[in-house]
mmCIF file of C-alpha atoms and ligand atoms in Angstrom:
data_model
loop_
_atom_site.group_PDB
_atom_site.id
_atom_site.type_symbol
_atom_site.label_atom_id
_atom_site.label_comp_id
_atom_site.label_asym_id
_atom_site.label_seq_id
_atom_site.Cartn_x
_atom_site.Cartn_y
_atom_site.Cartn_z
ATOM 1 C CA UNK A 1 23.135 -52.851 -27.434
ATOM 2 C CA UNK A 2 20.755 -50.343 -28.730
ATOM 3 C CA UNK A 3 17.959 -52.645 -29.148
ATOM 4 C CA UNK A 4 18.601 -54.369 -25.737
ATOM 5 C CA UNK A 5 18.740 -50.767 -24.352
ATOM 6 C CA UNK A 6 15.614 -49.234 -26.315
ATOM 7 C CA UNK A 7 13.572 -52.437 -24.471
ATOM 8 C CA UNK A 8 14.616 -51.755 -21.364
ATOM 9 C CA UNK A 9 13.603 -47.875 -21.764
ATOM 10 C CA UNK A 10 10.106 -49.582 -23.336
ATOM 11 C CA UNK A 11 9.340 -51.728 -20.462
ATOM 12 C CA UNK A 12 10.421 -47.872 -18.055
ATOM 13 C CA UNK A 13 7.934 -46.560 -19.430
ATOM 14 C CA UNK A 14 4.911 -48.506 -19.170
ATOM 15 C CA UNK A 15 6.119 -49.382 -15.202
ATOM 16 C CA UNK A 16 5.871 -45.221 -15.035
ATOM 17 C CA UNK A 17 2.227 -45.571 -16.923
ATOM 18 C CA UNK A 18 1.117 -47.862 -14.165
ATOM 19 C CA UNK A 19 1.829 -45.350 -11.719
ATOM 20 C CA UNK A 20 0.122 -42.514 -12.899
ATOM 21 C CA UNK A 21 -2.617 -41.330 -11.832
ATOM 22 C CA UNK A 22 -6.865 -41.785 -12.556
ATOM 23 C CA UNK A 23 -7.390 -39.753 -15.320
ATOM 24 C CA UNK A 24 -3.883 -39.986 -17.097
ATOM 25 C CA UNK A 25 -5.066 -42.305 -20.186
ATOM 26 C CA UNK A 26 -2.890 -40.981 -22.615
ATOM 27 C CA UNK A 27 0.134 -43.046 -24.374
ATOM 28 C CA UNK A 28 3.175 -41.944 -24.134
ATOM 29 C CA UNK A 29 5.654 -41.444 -27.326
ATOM 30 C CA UNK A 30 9.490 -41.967 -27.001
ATOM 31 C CA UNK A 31 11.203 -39.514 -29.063
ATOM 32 C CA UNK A 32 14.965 -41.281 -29.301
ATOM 33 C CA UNK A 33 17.152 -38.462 -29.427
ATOM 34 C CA UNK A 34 19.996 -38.876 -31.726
ATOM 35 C CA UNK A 35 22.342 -35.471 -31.816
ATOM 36 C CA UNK A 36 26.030 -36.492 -31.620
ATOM 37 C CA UNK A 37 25.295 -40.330 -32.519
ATOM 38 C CA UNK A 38 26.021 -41.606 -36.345
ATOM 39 C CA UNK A 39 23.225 -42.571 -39.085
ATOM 40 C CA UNK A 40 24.465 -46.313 -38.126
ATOM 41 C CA UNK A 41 23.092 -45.619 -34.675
ATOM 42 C CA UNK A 42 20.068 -43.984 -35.847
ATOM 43 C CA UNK A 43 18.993 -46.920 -38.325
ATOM 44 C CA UNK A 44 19.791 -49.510 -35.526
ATOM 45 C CA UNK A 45 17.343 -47.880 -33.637
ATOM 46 C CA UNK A 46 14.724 -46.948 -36.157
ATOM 47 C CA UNK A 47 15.049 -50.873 -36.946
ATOM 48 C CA UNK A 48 14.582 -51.713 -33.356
ATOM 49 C CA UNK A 49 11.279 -49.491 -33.142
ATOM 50 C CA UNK A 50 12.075 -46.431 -32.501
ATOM 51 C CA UNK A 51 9.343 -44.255 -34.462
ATOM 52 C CA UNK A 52 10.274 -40.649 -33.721
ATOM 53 C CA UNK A 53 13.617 -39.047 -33.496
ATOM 54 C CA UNK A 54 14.756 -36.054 -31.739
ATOM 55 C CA UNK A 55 17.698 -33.776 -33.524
ATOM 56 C CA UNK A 56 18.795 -30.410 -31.610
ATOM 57 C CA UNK A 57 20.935 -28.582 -34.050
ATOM 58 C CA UNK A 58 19.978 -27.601 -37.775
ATOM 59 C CA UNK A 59 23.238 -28.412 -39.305
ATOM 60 C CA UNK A 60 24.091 -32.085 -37.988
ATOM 61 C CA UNK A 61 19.945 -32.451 -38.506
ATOM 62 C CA UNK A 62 20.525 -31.177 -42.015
ATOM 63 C CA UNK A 63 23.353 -33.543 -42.901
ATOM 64 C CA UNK A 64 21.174 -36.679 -41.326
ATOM 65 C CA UNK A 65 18.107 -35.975 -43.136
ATOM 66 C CA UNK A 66 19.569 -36.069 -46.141
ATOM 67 C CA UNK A 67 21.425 -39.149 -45.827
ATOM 68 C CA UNK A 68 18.627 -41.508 -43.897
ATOM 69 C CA UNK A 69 17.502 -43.639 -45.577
ATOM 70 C CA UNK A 70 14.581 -44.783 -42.675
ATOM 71 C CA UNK A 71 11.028 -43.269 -42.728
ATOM 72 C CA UNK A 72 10.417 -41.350 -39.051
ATOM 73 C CA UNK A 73 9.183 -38.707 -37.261
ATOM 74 C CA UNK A 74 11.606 -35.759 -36.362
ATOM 75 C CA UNK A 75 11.552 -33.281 -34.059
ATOM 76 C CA UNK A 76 13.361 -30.477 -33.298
ATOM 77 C CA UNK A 77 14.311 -30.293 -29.338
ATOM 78 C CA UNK A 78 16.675 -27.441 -29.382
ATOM 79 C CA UNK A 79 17.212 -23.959 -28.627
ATOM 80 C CA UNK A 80 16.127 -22.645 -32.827
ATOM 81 C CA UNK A 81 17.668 -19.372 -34.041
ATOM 82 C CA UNK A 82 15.433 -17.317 -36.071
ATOM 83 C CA UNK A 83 17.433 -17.503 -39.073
ATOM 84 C CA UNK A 84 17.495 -21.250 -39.484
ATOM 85 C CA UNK A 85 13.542 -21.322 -39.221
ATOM 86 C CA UNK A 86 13.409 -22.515 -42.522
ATOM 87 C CA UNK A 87 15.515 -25.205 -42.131
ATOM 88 C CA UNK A 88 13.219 -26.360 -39.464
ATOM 89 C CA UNK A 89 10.188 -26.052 -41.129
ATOM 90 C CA UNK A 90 11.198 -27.966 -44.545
ATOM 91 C CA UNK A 91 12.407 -30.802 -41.944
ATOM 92 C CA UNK A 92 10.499 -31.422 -38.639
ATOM 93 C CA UNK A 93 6.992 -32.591 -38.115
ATOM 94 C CA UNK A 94 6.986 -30.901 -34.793
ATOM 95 C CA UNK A 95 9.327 -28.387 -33.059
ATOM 96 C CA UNK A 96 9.196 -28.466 -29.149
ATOM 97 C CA UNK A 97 11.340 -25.258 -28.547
ATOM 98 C CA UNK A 98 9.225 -21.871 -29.526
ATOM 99 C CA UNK A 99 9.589 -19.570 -26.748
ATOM 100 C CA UNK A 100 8.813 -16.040 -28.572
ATOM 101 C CA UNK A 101 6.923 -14.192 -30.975
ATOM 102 C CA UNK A 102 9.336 -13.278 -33.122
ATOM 103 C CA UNK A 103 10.591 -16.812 -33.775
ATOM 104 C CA UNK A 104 6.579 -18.020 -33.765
ATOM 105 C CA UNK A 105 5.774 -15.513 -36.841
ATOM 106 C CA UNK A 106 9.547 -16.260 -39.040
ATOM 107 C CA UNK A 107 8.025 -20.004 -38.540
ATOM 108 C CA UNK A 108 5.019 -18.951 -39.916
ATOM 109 C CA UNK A 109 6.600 -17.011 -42.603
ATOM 110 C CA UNK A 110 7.980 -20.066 -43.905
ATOM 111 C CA UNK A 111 5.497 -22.930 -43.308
ATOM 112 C CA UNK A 112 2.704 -20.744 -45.594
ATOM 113 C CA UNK A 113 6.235 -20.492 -48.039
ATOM 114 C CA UNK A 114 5.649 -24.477 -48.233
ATOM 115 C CA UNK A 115 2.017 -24.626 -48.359
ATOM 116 C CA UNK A 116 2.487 -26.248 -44.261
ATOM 117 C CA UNK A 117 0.862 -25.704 -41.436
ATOM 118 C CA UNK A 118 3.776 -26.363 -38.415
ATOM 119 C CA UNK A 119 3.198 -28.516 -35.449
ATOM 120 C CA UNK A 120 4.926 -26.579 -32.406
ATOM 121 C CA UNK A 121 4.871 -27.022 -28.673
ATOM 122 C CA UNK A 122 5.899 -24.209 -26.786
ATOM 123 C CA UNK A 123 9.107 -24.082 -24.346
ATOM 124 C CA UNK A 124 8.085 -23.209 -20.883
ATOM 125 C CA UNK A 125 10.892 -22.300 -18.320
ATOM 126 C CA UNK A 126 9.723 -23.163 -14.987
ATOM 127 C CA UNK A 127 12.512 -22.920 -12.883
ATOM 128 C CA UNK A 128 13.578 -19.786 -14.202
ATOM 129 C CA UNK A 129 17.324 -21.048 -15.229
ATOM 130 C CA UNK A 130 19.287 -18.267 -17.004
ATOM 131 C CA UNK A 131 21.407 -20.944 -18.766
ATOM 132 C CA UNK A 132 17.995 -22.461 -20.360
ATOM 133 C CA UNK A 133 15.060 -21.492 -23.356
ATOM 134 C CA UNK A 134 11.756 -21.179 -22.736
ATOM 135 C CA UNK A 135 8.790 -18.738 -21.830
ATOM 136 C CA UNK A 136 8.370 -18.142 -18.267
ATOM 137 C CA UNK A 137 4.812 -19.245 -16.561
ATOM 138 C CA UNK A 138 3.830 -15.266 -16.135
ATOM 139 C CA UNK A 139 4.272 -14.933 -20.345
ATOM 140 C CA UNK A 140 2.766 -17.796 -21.185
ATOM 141 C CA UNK A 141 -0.751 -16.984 -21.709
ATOM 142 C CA UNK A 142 0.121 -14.202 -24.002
ATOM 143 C CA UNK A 143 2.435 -15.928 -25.738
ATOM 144 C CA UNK A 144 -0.390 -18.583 -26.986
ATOM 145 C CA UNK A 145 -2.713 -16.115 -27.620
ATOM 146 C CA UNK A 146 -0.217 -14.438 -30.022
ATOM 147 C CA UNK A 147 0.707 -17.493 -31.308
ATOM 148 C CA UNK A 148 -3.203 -18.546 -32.321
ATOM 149 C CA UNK A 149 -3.093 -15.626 -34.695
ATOM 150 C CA UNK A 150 -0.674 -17.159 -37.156
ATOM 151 C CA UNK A 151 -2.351 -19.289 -39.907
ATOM 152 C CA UNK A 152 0.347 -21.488 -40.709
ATOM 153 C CA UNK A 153 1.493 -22.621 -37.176
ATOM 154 C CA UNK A 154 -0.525 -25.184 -34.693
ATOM 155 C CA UNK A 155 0.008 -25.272 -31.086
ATOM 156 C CA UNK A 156 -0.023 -28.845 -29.747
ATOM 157 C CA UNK A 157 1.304 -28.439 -26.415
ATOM 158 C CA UNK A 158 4.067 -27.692 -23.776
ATOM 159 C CA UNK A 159 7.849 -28.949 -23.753
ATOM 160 C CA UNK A 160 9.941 -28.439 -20.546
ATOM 161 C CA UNK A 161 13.422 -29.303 -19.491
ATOM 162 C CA UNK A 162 13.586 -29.624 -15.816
ATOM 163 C CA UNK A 163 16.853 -28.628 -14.059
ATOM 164 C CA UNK A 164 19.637 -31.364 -13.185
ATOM 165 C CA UNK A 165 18.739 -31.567 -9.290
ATOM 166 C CA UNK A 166 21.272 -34.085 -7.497
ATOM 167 C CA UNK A 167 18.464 -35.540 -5.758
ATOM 168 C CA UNK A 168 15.906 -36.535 -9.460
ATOM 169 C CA UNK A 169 13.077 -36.657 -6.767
ATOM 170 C CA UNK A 170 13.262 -32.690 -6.477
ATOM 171 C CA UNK A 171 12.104 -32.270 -10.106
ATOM 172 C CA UNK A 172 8.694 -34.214 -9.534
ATOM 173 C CA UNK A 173 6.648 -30.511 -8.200
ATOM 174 C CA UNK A 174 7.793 -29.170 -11.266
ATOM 175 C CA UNK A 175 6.783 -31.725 -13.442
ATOM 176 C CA UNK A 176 3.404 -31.783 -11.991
ATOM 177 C CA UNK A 177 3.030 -27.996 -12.090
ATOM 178 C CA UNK A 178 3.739 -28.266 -15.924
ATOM 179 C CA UNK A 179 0.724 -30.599 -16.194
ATOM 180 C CA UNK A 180 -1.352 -28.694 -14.369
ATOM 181 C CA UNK A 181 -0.942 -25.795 -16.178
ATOM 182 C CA UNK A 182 -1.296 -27.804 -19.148
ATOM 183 C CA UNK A 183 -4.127 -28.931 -18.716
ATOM 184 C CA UNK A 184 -5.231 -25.023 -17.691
ATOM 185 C CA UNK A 185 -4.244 -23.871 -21.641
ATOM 186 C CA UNK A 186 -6.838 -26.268 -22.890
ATOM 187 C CA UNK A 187 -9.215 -24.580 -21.373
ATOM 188 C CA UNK A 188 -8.279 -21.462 -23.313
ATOM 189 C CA UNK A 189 -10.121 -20.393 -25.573
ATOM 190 C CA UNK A 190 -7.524 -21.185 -29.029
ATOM 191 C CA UNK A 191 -8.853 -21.246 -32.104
ATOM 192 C CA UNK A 192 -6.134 -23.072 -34.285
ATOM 193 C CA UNK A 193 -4.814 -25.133 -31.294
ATOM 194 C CA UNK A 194 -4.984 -28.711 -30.158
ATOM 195 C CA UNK A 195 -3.431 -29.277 -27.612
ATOM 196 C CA UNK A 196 -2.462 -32.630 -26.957
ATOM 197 C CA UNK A 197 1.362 -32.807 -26.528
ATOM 198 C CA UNK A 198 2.971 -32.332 -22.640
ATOM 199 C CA UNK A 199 7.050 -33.112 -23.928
ATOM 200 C CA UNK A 200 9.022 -33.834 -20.409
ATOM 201 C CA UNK A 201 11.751 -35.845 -19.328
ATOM 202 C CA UNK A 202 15.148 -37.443 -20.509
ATOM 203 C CA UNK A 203 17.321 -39.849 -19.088
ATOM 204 C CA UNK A 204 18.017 -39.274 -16.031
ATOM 205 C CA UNK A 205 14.343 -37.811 -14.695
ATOM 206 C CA UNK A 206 12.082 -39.658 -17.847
ATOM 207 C CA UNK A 207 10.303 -41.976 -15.439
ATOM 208 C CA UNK A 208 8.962 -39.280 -12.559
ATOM 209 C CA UNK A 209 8.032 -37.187 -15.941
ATOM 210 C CA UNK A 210 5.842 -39.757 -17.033
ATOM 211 C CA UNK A 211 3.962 -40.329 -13.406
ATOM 212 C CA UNK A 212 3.445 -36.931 -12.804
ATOM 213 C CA UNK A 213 1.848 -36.683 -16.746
ATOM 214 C CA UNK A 214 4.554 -36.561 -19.662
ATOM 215 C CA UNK A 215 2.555 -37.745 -22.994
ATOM 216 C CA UNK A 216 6.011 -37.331 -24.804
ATOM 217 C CA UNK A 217 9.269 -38.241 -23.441
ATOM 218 C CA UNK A 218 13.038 -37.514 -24.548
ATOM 219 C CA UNK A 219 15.672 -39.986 -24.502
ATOM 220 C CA UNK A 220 19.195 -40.015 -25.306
ATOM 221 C CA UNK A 221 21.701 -41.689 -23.287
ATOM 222 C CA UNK A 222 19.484 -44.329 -21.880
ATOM 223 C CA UNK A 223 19.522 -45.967 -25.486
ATOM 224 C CA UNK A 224 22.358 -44.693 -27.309
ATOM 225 C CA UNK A 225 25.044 -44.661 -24.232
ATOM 226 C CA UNK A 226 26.937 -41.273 -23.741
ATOM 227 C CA UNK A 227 27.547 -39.258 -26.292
ATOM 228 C CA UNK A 228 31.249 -38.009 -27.061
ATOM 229 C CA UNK A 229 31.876 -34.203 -27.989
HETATM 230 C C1 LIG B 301 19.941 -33.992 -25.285
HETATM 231 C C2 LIG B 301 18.550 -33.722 -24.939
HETATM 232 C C3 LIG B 301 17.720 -34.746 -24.429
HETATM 233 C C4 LIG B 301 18.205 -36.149 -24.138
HETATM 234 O O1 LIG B 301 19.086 -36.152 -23.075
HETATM 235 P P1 LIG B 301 19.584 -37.535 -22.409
HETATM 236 O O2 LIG B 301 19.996 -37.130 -21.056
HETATM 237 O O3 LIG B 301 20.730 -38.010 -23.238
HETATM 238 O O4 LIG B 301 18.448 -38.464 -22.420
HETATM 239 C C5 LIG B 301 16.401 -34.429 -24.169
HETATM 240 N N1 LIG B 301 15.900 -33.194 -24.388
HETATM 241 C C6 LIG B 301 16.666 -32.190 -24.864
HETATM 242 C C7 LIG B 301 16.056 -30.863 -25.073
HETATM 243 C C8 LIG B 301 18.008 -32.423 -25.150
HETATM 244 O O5 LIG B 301 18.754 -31.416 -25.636
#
């Protein structure tokens, strides 16, 4: 099941690729996302190809980590509270949801604690939803600028979670806004940054994500099957 389903989501994505357009060479990584599915699931997976895993709470992360026994990239795709930064740090190679100073610098605090410089992408909030993270566009700018001031932290990019439109079509502007104004930060002139990572898309809206420029994509259901809370 999972492998049948994590080919199917392989062969999505590089149909998306060939839509893109001129100018759009990057490849695009598919971060499995694994909250609320077992360690069974998880190996299956890993076994089947997946590379990079995506966790969104600290404690079921915590419990996993410990107990896989698969090597893999994880990242942290969740809303983090300051006082688990640490937890985060010792565990994921890159966190996609910073949205303010405050968490930035207790990140900080504890990646020079471990001698590790933190990959991060920043959470924008496009649409402005009160029930969701993320920096709106207007804060942005001065949010990466503070954020290039902290030794132990690198910026790599820009994670968004578009809003659950009954018509998937209506989330493609926003999608291509967030690449636009990705490509505007590179321009910036960051010292510690490298900005490389544009993290958009799940299930449901993964393939418009990667037309209109996702280089990182996040997908749960469409190889695990729904989860069960
Ligand atoms: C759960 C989650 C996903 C995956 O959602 P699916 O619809 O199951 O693909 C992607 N990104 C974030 C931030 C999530 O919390």
């Amino acid at each position: 099941m999972i492998a049948e389903n994590l080919k199917k989501t392989m062969e999505t994505i590089e149909a998306a690729k060939k839509k893109r357009k001129e100018g759009m060479a990057e490849d695009v990584t598919l971060v499995a996302v694994t909250k609320n599915h077992t360690l069974e699931s998880m190996r299956a997976a890993i076994d089947a190809g997946v590379t990079d895993i995506g966790e969104n709470r600290i404690q079921e992360s915590r419990q996993k980590f410990d107990a896989l026994d698969r090597e893999v990239t994880w990242h942290l795709i969740g809303h983090l509270q300051k006082n688990k930064a640490k937890y985060a740090v010792r565990m994921f190679d890159l966190i996609h949801s910073v949205d303010t100073i405050e968490l930035a610098k207790e990140l900080d605090r504890e990646a020079a604690k471990h001698d590790k410089v933190q990959d991060i992408l920043v959470q924008v909030n496009l649409a402005k939803e009160d029930s969701k993270s993320g920096v709106y566009e207007e804060e942005l700018k001065a949010l990466l600028f503070a954020i290039d001031g902290l030794e132990n932290l690198r910026l790599k990019g820009l994670m968004c979670i578009a809003p659950n439109y009954d018509d998937v079509e209506d989330t493609r502007p926003l999608f291509r806004r967030m690449r636009e104004i990705f490509e505007e930060i590179k321009e910036y002139p960051l010292e510690r940054a490298n900005i490389r990572i544009l993290s958009m898309g799940m299930t449901h809206d993964y393939d418009i994500a990667i037309e209109e420029g996702a280089t990182v994509v996040r997908v749960g259901t469409g190889i695990f099957g729904a989860r069960e809370y």
